PDB file of C-alpha atoms in Angstrom:
ATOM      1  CA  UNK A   1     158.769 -25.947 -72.998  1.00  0.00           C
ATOM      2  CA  UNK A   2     154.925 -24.775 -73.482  1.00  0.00           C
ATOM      3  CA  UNK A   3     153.657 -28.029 -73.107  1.00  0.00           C
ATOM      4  CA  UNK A   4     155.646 -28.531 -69.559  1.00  0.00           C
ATOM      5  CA  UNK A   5     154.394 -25.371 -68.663  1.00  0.00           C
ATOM      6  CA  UNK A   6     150.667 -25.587 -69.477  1.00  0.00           C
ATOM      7  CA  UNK A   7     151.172 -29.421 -68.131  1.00  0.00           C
ATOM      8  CA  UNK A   8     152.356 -27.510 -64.598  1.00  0.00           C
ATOM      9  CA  UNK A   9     149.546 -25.190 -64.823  1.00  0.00           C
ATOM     10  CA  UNK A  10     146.682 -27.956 -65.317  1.00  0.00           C
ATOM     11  CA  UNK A  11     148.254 -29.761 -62.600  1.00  0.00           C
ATOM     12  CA  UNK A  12     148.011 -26.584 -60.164  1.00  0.00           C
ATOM     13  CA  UNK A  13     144.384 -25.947 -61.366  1.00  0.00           C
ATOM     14  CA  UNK A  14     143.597 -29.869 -60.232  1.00  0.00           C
ATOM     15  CA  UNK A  15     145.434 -29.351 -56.992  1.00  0.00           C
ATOM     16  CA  UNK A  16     144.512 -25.547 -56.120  1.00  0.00           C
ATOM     17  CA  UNK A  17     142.339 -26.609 -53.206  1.00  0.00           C
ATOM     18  CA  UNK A  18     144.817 -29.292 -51.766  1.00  0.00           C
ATOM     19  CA  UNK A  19     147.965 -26.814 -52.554  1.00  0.00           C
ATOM     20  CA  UNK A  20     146.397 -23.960 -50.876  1.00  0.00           C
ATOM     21  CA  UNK A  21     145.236 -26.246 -47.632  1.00  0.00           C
ATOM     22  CA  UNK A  22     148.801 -27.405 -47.632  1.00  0.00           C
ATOM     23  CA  UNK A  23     149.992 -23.916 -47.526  1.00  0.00           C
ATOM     24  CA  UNK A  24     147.803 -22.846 -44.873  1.00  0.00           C
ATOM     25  CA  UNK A  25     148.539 -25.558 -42.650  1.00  0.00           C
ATOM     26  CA  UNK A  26     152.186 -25.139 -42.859  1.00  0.00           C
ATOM     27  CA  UNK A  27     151.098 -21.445 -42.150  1.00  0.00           C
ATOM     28  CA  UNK A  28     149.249 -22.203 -38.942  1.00  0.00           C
ATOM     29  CA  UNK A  29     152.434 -23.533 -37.669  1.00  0.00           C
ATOM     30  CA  UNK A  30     154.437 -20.570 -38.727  1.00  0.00           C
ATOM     31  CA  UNK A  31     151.895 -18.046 -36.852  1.00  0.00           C
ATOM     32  CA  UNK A  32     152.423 -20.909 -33.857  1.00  0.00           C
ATOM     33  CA  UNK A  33     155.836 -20.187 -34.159  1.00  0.00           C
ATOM     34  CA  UNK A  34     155.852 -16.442 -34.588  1.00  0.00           C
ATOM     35  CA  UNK A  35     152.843 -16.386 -31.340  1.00  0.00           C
ATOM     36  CA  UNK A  36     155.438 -18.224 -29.134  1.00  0.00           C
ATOM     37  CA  UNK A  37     158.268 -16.384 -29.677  1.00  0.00           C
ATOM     38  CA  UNK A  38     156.485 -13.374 -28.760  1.00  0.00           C
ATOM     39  CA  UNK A  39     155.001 -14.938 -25.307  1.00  0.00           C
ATOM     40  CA  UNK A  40     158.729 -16.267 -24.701  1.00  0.00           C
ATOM     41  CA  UNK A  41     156.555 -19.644 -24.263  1.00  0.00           C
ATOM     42  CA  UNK A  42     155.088 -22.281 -26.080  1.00  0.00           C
ATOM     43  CA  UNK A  43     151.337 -20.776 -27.451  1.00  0.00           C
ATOM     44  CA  UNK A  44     148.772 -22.465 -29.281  1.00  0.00           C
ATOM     45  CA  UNK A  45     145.988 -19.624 -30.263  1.00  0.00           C
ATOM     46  CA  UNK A  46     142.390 -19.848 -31.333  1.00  0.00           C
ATOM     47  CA  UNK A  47     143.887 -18.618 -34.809  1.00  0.00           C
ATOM     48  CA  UNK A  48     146.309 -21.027 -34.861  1.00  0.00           C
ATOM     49  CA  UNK A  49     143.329 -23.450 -34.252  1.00  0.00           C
ATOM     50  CA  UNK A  50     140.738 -21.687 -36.841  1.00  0.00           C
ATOM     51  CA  UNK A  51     143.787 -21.816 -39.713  1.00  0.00           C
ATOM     52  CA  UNK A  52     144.486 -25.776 -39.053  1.00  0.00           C
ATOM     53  CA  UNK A  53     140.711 -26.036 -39.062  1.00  0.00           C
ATOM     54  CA  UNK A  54     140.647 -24.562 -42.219  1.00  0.00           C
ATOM     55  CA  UNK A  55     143.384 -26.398 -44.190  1.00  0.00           C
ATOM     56  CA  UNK A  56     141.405 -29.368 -43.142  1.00  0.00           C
ATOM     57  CA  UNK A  57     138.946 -28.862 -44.291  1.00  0.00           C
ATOM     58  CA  UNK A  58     140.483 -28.287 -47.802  1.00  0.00           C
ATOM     59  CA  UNK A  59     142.964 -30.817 -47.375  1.00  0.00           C
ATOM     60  CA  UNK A  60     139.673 -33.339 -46.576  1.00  0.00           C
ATOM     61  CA  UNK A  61     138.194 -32.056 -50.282  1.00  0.00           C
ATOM     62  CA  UNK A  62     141.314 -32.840 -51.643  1.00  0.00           C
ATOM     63  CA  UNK A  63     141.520 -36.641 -50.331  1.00  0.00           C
ATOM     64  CA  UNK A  64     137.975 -36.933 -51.401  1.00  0.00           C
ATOM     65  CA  UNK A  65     138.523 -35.658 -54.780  1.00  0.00           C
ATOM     66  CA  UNK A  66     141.916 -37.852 -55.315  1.00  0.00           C
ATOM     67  CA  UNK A  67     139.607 -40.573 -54.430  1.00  0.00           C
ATOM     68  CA  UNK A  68     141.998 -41.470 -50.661  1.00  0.00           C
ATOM     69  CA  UNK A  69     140.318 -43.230 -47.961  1.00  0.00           C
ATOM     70  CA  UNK A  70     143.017 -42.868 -45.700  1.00  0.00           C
ATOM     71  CA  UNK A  71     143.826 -38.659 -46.287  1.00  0.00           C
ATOM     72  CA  UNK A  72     139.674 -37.796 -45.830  1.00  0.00           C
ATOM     73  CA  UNK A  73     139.852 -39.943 -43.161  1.00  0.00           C
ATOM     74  CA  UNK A  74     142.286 -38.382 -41.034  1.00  0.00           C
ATOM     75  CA  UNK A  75     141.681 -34.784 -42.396  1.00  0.00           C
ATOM     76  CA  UNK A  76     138.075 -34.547 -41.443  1.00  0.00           C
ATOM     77  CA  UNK A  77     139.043 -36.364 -37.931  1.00  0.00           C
ATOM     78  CA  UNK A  78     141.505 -33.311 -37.540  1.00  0.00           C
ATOM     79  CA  UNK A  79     139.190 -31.004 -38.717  1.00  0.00           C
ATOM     80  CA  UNK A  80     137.110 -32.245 -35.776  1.00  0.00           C
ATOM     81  CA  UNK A  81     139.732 -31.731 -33.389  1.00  0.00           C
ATOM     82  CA  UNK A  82     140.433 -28.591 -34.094  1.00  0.00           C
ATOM     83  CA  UNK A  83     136.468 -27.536 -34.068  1.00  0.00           C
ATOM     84  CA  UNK A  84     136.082 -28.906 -30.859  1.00  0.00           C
ATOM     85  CA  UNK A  85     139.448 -27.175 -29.105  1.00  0.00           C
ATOM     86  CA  UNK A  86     137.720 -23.836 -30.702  1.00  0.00           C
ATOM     87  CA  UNK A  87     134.551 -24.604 -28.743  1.00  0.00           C
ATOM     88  CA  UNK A  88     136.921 -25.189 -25.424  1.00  0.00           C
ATOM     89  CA  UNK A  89     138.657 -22.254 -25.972  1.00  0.00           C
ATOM     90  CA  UNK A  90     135.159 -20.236 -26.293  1.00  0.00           C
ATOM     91  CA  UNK A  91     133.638 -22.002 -23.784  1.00  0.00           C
ATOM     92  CA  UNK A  92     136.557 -21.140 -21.420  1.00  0.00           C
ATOM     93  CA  UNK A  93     136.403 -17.736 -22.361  1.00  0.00           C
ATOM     94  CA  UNK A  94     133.141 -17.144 -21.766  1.00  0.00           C
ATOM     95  CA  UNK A  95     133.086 -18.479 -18.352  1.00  0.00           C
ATOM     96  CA  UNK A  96     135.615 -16.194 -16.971  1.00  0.00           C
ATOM     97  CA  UNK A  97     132.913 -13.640 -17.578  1.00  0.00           C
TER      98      UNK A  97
END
């Protein structure tokens, strides 16, 4: 039973950064969620955009460090995304004023 356990707790300490990214991206569509319930209409928030960018980042570390092409690829492409709907949303903002 130790050696199950401490096998589980290497394996989290390998994963932490792809775990947590995982966790915050499932998050980001929880606040979505939680944001458009509120407005009684479907919302999509600079937060919801500056979590997402976040757990793409991490989840981009974590295909690099598993050694997959394919994850990195598309996690730093969405990381992109989600940088660049930040600068709309900022760039919007700051020409209504």
């Amino acid at each position: 039973m130790l050696e199950i356990f401490q096998s589980l707790q290497q394996q989290f300490i390998q994963e932490f950064f792809g775990i947590v990214g995982g966790v915050i991206f499932f998050g980001s569509w929880m606040l979505q969620a939680w944001e458009s319930k509120r407005a009684s209409a479907p919302v999509v928030s600079e937060r919801f955009f500056w979590l997402r960018s976040l757990a793409s980042a991490l989840l981009t570390y974590e295909g690099y460090r598993t050694g997959s092409a394919s994850i990195t690829f598309v996690m730093f492409a969405t990381l992109l995304l989600m940088l660049y709907n930040i600068y709309l949303l900022r760039k919007r903002r700051s020409a209504k004023f």
